[in-house]
Amino acid sequence: MSELVNKMEQTTIEEEKKGPSKNELKKLQKKLEKEAKKAEHKANNTSNSNTNSGGNNANDEADNALAHLYGDSPLICSRFMSEKSYKQISELNEERVGQSIWLRARVHTSRAVGKGVFFLLRQALHSVQAIAWQSESVPKALIKYCAGISLESVVDVHADVVATKEEVQSATCKTIELQIKEIHVISRAQELPFQIEDAGRNEQEAERTGLPVVLQDMSLNYRWIDTRTPANQAIFRIQSGVCQLFRNYLLSKNFVETHTPKLIGGASEGGANVFKFQYFDQPACLAQSPQLYKQMTSACGGFERVFEIGPVFRAENSNTHRHLCEFTGLDFEMEIDFHYHEILYILHGLFK
């Protein structure tokens, strides 16, 4: 047994003296080459990472330096007065080319293209095209911020007024546009129940173009959005203009504007078409006309000539789409010196 052990030890010592075989050497060489390649690849990745990190850091530093040019503004709490002087879109024309202005408006449309964003900014019936384009003074982060602004959001824009090479057909300001230098969202709009352009489209146009239309129920449920359409803006402005013309003319003829009661104890023009209700512990109705008070003030009250612009209520059970349950009345009353033609002369001048 001991001889066998001695022979095994001698064999092991001889093999150790001989060293590794050729196959083992090849395997070892391949292993070393593989580890060397891994080390080289890792070193290259580390170098590239450092280079990219340096470039990103530089870009980040540049964006951070211009971060004040964009972002949502804090809630307005009337804590201070701003030195900004805002312009109205209706004031913009070719004479303002080259000026730098502040403007507060709604985002009517928005379109991102490459390194820029095109806006159509709106104030009531007036609109202007505004462009944000990436440059040394306009960082990439500002363009990304602009692309994320929802429609109908209220924004503050600091921009240069420039002339356009071609007319902007979609805006009321056709010969100028704004190059945005700074933009802040004042009030960010949530998702809209419908688009303003769809709400302003009538059924005939929808049939011709195949575009959607907003029905009356939807419009009335979101009336505060519906009133932003050009048609509704025009209706309210025409109504305001008619009342202003009526008022100014009669004032120039020595009339006095009055405001008469609308909650009265009895019918003012017969009791058939009157809205009746309970006024605490006694019956009352809505005024059908200011007639009684006009006669009282003009003929008996010493005013001689009076007028009123106010609501009139008629309980007419009409089946038409346009009925007279409530409307705005333009009334006037005056003393007659000699002939009723004196009133006709006033009416002629009013409509002339």
PDB file of C-alpha atoms in Angstrom, residues 70-242:
ATOM      1  CA  TYR A  70     -41.256  79.399 -19.582  1.00  0.00           C
ATOM      2  CA  GLY A  71     -43.430  77.639 -17.010  1.00  0.00           C
ATOM      3  CA  ASP A  72     -46.805  77.910 -15.272  1.00  0.00           C
ATOM      4  CA  SER A  73     -47.316  81.141 -13.340  1.00  0.00           C
ATOM      5  CA  PRO A  74     -48.435  80.984  -9.691  1.00  0.00           C
ATOM      6  CA  LEU A  75     -52.052  81.655  -8.833  1.00  0.00           C
ATOM      7  CA  ILE A  76     -52.932  85.359  -9.016  1.00  0.00           C
ATOM      8  CA  CYS A  77     -53.712  86.477  -5.447  1.00  0.00           C
ATOM      9  CA  SER A  78     -53.617  90.305  -5.871  1.00  0.00           C
ATOM     10  CA  ARG A  79     -50.493  90.495  -3.718  1.00  0.00           C
ATOM     11  CA  PHE A  80     -48.655  92.953  -5.976  1.00  0.00           C
ATOM     12  CA  MET A  81     -49.053  95.073  -9.092  1.00  0.00           C
ATOM     13  CA  SER A  82     -47.109  93.976 -12.148  1.00  0.00           C
ATOM     14  CA  GLU A  83     -45.054  96.384 -14.245  1.00  0.00           C
ATOM     15  CA  LYS A  84     -46.057  94.534 -17.423  1.00  0.00           C
ATOM     16  CA  SER A  85     -48.027  96.577 -19.928  1.00  0.00           C
ATOM     17  CA  TYR A  86     -50.259  94.270 -21.931  1.00  0.00           C
ATOM     18  CA  LYS A  87     -51.308  94.986 -25.491  1.00  0.00           C
ATOM     19  CA  GLN A  88     -54.585  93.987 -27.109  1.00  0.00           C
ATOM     20  CA  ILE A  89     -54.581  91.944 -30.301  1.00  0.00           C
ATOM     21  CA  SER A  90     -56.948  94.520 -31.802  1.00  0.00           C
ATOM     22  CA  GLU A  91     -54.156  97.098 -31.382  1.00  0.00           C
ATOM     23  CA  LEU A  92     -51.570  95.114 -33.351  1.00  0.00           C
ATOM     24  CA  ASN A  93     -50.749  96.307 -36.849  1.00  0.00           C
ATOM     25  CA  GLU A  94     -47.782  96.910 -39.135  1.00  0.00           C
ATOM     26  CA  GLU A  95     -46.841 100.039 -37.196  1.00  0.00           C
ATOM     27  CA  ARG A  96     -45.823  97.833 -34.254  1.00  0.00           C
ATOM     28  CA  VAL A  97     -43.353  95.755 -36.284  1.00  0.00           C
ATOM     29  CA  GLY A  98     -40.043  95.654 -34.414  1.00  0.00           C
ATOM     30  CA  GLN A  99     -41.631  96.210 -31.016  1.00  0.00           C
ATOM     31  CA  SER A 100     -41.431  93.775 -28.129  1.00  0.00           C
ATOM     32  CA  ILE A 101     -44.776  93.350 -26.373  1.00  0.00           C
ATOM     33  CA  TRP A 102     -46.562  91.425 -23.622  1.00  0.00           C
ATOM     34  CA  LEU A 103     -49.843  89.790 -24.558  1.00  0.00           C
ATOM     35  CA  ARG A 104     -52.386  87.768 -22.576  1.00  0.00           C
ATOM     36  CA  ALA A 105     -54.675  85.580 -24.686  1.00  0.00           C
ATOM     37  CA  ARG A 106     -56.222  82.152 -25.106  1.00  0.00           C
ATOM     38  CA  VAL A 107     -54.618  79.386 -27.136  1.00  0.00           C
ATOM     39  CA  HIS A 108     -57.079  78.853 -29.991  1.00  0.00           C
ATOM     40  CA  THR A 109     -54.988  76.333 -31.952  1.00  0.00           C
ATOM     41  CA  SER A 110     -51.566  74.756 -31.464  1.00  0.00           C
ATOM     42  CA  ARG A 111     -49.344  72.842 -33.891  1.00  0.00           C
ATOM     43  CA  ALA A 112     -45.883  71.412 -33.151  1.00  0.00           C
ATOM     44  CA  VAL A 113     -43.511  71.044 -36.118  1.00  0.00           C
ATOM     45  CA  GLY A 114     -39.891  69.940 -35.709  1.00  0.00           C
ATOM     46  CA  LYS A 115     -38.098  72.484 -33.564  1.00  0.00           C
ATOM     47  CA  GLY A 116     -41.032  74.881 -33.281  1.00  0.00           C
ATOM     48  CA  VAL A 117     -44.651  75.368 -32.269  1.00  0.00           C
ATOM     49  CA  PHE A 118     -47.260  77.469 -34.093  1.00  0.00           C
ATOM     50  CA  PHE A 119     -50.011  79.070 -32.006  1.00  0.00           C
ATOM     51  CA  LEU A 120     -53.144  80.976 -32.921  1.00  0.00           C
ATOM     52  CA  LEU A 121     -53.797  83.277 -29.963  1.00  0.00           C
ATOM     53  CA  ARG A 122     -57.298  84.724 -29.468  1.00  0.00           C
ATOM     54  CA  GLN A 123     -58.898  87.590 -27.603  1.00  0.00           C
ATOM     55  CA  ALA A 124     -62.673  87.693 -28.147  1.00  0.00           C
ATOM     56  CA  LEU A 125     -63.040  88.138 -31.950  1.00  0.00           C
ATOM     57  CA  HIS A 126     -59.394  89.001 -32.631  1.00  0.00           C
ATOM     58  CA  SER A 127     -56.539  86.551 -33.266  1.00  0.00           C
ATOM     59  CA  VAL A 128     -52.842  86.556 -34.167  1.00  0.00           C
ATOM     60  CA  GLN A 129     -50.335  83.882 -35.112  1.00  0.00           C
ATOM     61  CA  ALA A 130     -47.460  83.315 -32.678  1.00  0.00           C
ATOM     62  CA  ILE A 131     -44.389  81.130 -33.267  1.00  0.00           C
ATOM     63  CA  ALA A 132     -41.929  79.624 -30.794  1.00  0.00           C
ATOM     64  CA  TRP A 133     -38.769  78.397 -32.548  1.00  0.00           C
ATOM     65  CA  GLN A 134     -35.689  76.808 -30.989  1.00  0.00           C
ATOM     66  CA  SER A 135     -32.611  79.019 -31.041  1.00  0.00           C
ATOM     67  CA  GLU A 136     -29.798  80.196 -28.775  1.00  0.00           C
ATOM     68  CA  SER A 137     -32.213  82.388 -26.845  1.00  0.00           C
ATOM     69  CA  VAL A 138     -35.155  79.940 -27.028  1.00  0.00           C
ATOM     70  CA  PRO A 139     -34.195  76.612 -25.424  1.00  0.00           C
ATOM     71  CA  LYS A 140     -35.439  73.207 -26.473  1.00  0.00           C
ATOM     72  CA  ALA A 141     -37.235  72.883 -23.126  1.00  0.00           C
ATOM     73  CA  LEU A 142     -39.373  75.940 -23.972  1.00  0.00           C
ATOM     74  CA  ILE A 143     -40.490  74.316 -27.228  1.00  0.00           C
ATOM     75  CA  LYS A 144     -41.398  71.140 -25.366  1.00  0.00           C
ATOM     76  CA  TYR A 145     -43.318  73.226 -22.821  1.00  0.00           C
ATOM     77  CA  CYS A 146     -45.226  75.015 -25.605  1.00  0.00           C
ATOM     78  CA  ALA A 147     -46.194  71.718 -27.227  1.00  0.00           C
ATOM     79  CA  GLY A 148     -47.817  70.619 -23.964  1.00  0.00           C
ATOM     80  CA  ILE A 149     -50.095  73.653 -23.524  1.00  0.00           C
ATOM     81  CA  SER A 150     -53.747  72.636 -23.875  1.00  0.00           C
ATOM     82  CA  LEU A 151     -56.201  74.496 -26.093  1.00  0.00           C
ATOM     83  CA  GLU A 152     -58.163  77.365 -24.497  1.00  0.00           C
ATOM     84  CA  SER A 153     -55.467  77.850 -21.852  1.00  0.00           C
ATOM     85  CA  VAL A 154     -54.746  81.472 -20.937  1.00  0.00           C
ATOM     86  CA  VAL A 155     -51.111  82.393 -21.542  1.00  0.00           C
ATOM     87  CA  ASP A 156     -48.827  85.368 -21.076  1.00  0.00           C
ATOM     88  CA  VAL A 157     -46.535  85.843 -24.069  1.00  0.00           C
ATOM     89  CA  HIS A 158     -43.517  88.109 -24.445  1.00  0.00           C
ATOM     90  CA  ALA A 159     -42.793  88.371 -28.150  1.00  0.00           C
ATOM     91  CA  ASP A 160     -41.416  90.450 -30.983  1.00  0.00           C
ATOM     92  CA  VAL A 161     -43.846  91.755 -33.592  1.00  0.00           C
ATOM     93  CA  VAL A 162     -42.634  90.881 -37.104  1.00  0.00           C
ATOM     94  CA  ALA A 163     -44.087  91.271 -40.583  1.00  0.00           C
ATOM     95  CA  THR A 164     -45.174  88.164 -42.465  1.00  0.00           C
ATOM     96  CA  LYS A 165     -44.086  87.285 -45.978  1.00  0.00           C
ATOM     97  CA  GLU A 166     -47.571  86.010 -46.787  1.00  0.00           C
ATOM     98  CA  GLU A 167     -50.952  86.796 -45.248  1.00  0.00           C
ATOM     99  CA  VAL A 168     -52.034  84.596 -42.355  1.00  0.00           C
ATOM    100  CA  GLN A 169     -55.502  83.525 -43.471  1.00  0.00           C
ATOM    101  CA  SER A 170     -56.508  81.913 -40.172  1.00  0.00           C
ATOM    102  CA  ALA A 171     -55.920  85.074 -38.087  1.00  0.00           C
ATOM    103  CA  THR A 172     -57.546  88.494 -38.026  1.00  0.00           C
ATOM    104  CA  CYS A 173     -54.030  90.012 -37.922  1.00  0.00           C
ATOM    105  CA  LYS A 174     -52.989  88.897 -41.400  1.00  0.00           C
ATOM    106  CA  THR A 175     -49.821  90.891 -42.053  1.00  0.00           C
ATOM    107  CA  ILE A 176     -47.988  90.414 -38.750  1.00  0.00           C
ATOM    108  CA  GLU A 177     -47.089  87.593 -36.379  1.00  0.00           C
ATOM    109  CA  LEU A 178     -45.389  87.185 -33.007  1.00  0.00           C
ATOM    110  CA  GLN A 179     -42.024  85.547 -32.388  1.00  0.00           C
ATOM    111  CA  ILE A 180     -42.230  84.198 -28.843  1.00  0.00           C
ATOM    112  CA  LYS A 181     -39.345  84.889 -26.465  1.00  0.00           C
ATOM    113  CA  GLU A 182     -41.097  83.996 -23.215  1.00  0.00           C
ATOM    114  CA  ILE A 183     -44.343  82.195 -22.384  1.00  0.00           C
ATOM    115  CA  HIS A 184     -46.193  81.350 -19.174  1.00  0.00           C
ATOM    116  CA  VAL A 185     -49.510  79.587 -18.615  1.00  0.00           C
ATOM    117  CA  ILE A 186     -51.783  81.695 -16.395  1.00  0.00           C
ATOM    118  CA  SER A 187     -54.733  79.279 -16.398  1.00  0.00           C
ATOM    119  CA  ARG A 188     -54.345  75.790 -17.871  1.00  0.00           C
ATOM    120  CA  ALA A 189     -57.532  74.472 -19.483  1.00  0.00           C
ATOM    121  CA  GLN A 190     -58.760  70.960 -18.820  1.00  0.00           C
ATOM    122  CA  GLU A 191     -59.992  68.661 -21.572  1.00  0.00           C
ATOM    123  CA  LEU A 192     -62.751  70.429 -23.495  1.00  0.00           C
ATOM    124  CA  PRO A 193     -66.173  68.787 -24.060  1.00  0.00           C
ATOM    125  CA  PHE A 194     -66.062  70.109 -27.637  1.00  0.00           C
ATOM    126  CA  GLN A 195     -63.892  72.258 -29.873  1.00  0.00           C
ATOM    127  CA  ILE A 196     -64.653  75.956 -30.297  1.00  0.00           C
ATOM    128  CA  GLU A 197     -64.508  75.632 -34.077  1.00  0.00           C
ATOM    129  CA  ASP A 198     -67.089  72.818 -33.995  1.00  0.00           C
ATOM    130  CA  ALA A 199     -69.411  74.881 -31.773  1.00  0.00           C
ATOM    131  CA  GLY A 200     -69.244  77.783 -34.219  1.00  0.00           C
ATOM    132  CA  ARG A 201     -70.166  75.652 -37.239  1.00  0.00           C
ATOM    133  CA  ASN A 202     -73.788  75.611 -38.443  1.00  0.00           C
ATOM    134  CA  GLU A 203     -75.562  72.543 -39.789  1.00  0.00           C
ATOM    135  CA  GLN A 204     -75.370  73.657 -43.430  1.00  0.00           C
ATOM    136  CA  GLU A 205     -71.595  74.064 -43.246  1.00  0.00           C
ATOM    137  CA  ALA A 206     -71.275  70.735 -41.410  1.00  0.00           C
ATOM    138  CA  GLU A 207     -73.197  68.947 -44.182  1.00  0.00           C
ATOM    139  CA  ARG A 208     -71.091  70.583 -46.876  1.00  0.00           C
ATOM    140  CA  THR A 209     -67.708  69.893 -45.243  1.00  0.00           C
ATOM    141  CA  GLY A 210     -68.475  66.699 -43.344  1.00  0.00           C
ATOM    142  CA  LEU A 211     -67.138  68.217 -40.136  1.00  0.00           C
ATOM    143  CA  PRO A 212     -68.893  67.793 -36.756  1.00  0.00           C
ATOM    144  CA  VAL A 213     -71.343  70.241 -35.223  1.00  0.00           C
ATOM    145  CA  VAL A 214     -72.237  70.803 -31.554  1.00  0.00           C
ATOM    146  CA  LEU A 215     -75.923  70.400 -30.736  1.00  0.00           C
ATOM    147  CA  GLN A 216     -77.897  72.935 -28.694  1.00  0.00           C
ATOM    148  CA  ASP A 217     -78.150  70.831 -25.522  1.00  0.00           C
ATOM    149  CA  MET A 218     -74.389  70.387 -25.382  1.00  0.00           C
ATOM    150  CA  SER A 219     -73.840  74.087 -26.081  1.00  0.00           C
ATOM    151  CA  LEU A 220     -76.187  75.152 -23.277  1.00  0.00           C
ATOM    152  CA  ASN A 221     -74.689  72.665 -20.820  1.00  0.00           C
ATOM    153  CA  TYR A 222     -71.301  74.314 -21.390  1.00  0.00           C
ATOM    154  CA  ARG A 223     -72.527  77.828 -22.106  1.00  0.00           C
ATOM    155  CA  TRP A 224     -69.361  79.509 -20.806  1.00  0.00           C
ATOM    156  CA  ILE A 225     -67.426  77.749 -23.564  1.00  0.00           C
ATOM    157  CA  ASP A 226     -70.108  78.212 -26.205  1.00  0.00           C
ATOM    158  CA  THR A 227     -70.071  82.010 -25.750  1.00  0.00           C
ATOM    159  CA  ARG A 228     -66.457  82.060 -26.979  1.00  0.00           C
ATOM    160  CA  THR A 229     -67.513  81.219 -30.541  1.00  0.00           C
ATOM    161  CA  PRO A 230     -67.380  84.043 -33.118  1.00  0.00           C
ATOM    162  CA  ALA A 231     -71.160  83.902 -33.683  1.00  0.00           C
ATOM    163  CA  ASN A 232     -72.030  84.324 -30.016  1.00  0.00           C
ATOM    164  CA  GLN A 233     -69.355  86.972 -29.556  1.00  0.00           C
ATOM    165  CA  ALA A 234     -70.932  88.887 -32.458  1.00  0.00           C
ATOM    166  CA  ILE A 235     -74.491  88.509 -31.110  1.00  0.00           C
ATOM    167  CA  PHE A 236     -73.612  89.975 -27.723  1.00  0.00           C
ATOM    168  CA  ARG A 237     -71.640  92.806 -29.288  1.00  0.00           C
ATOM    169  CA  ILE A 238     -74.447  93.711 -31.694  1.00  0.00           C
ATOM    170  CA  GLN A 239     -76.884  93.764 -28.787  1.00  0.00           C
ATOM    171  CA  SER A 240     -74.513  95.974 -26.813  1.00  0.00           C
ATOM    172  CA  GLY A 241     -74.047  98.294 -29.802  1.00  0.00           C
ATOM    173  CA  VAL A 242     -77.792  98.684 -30.412  1.00  0.00           C
TER     174      VAL A 242
END
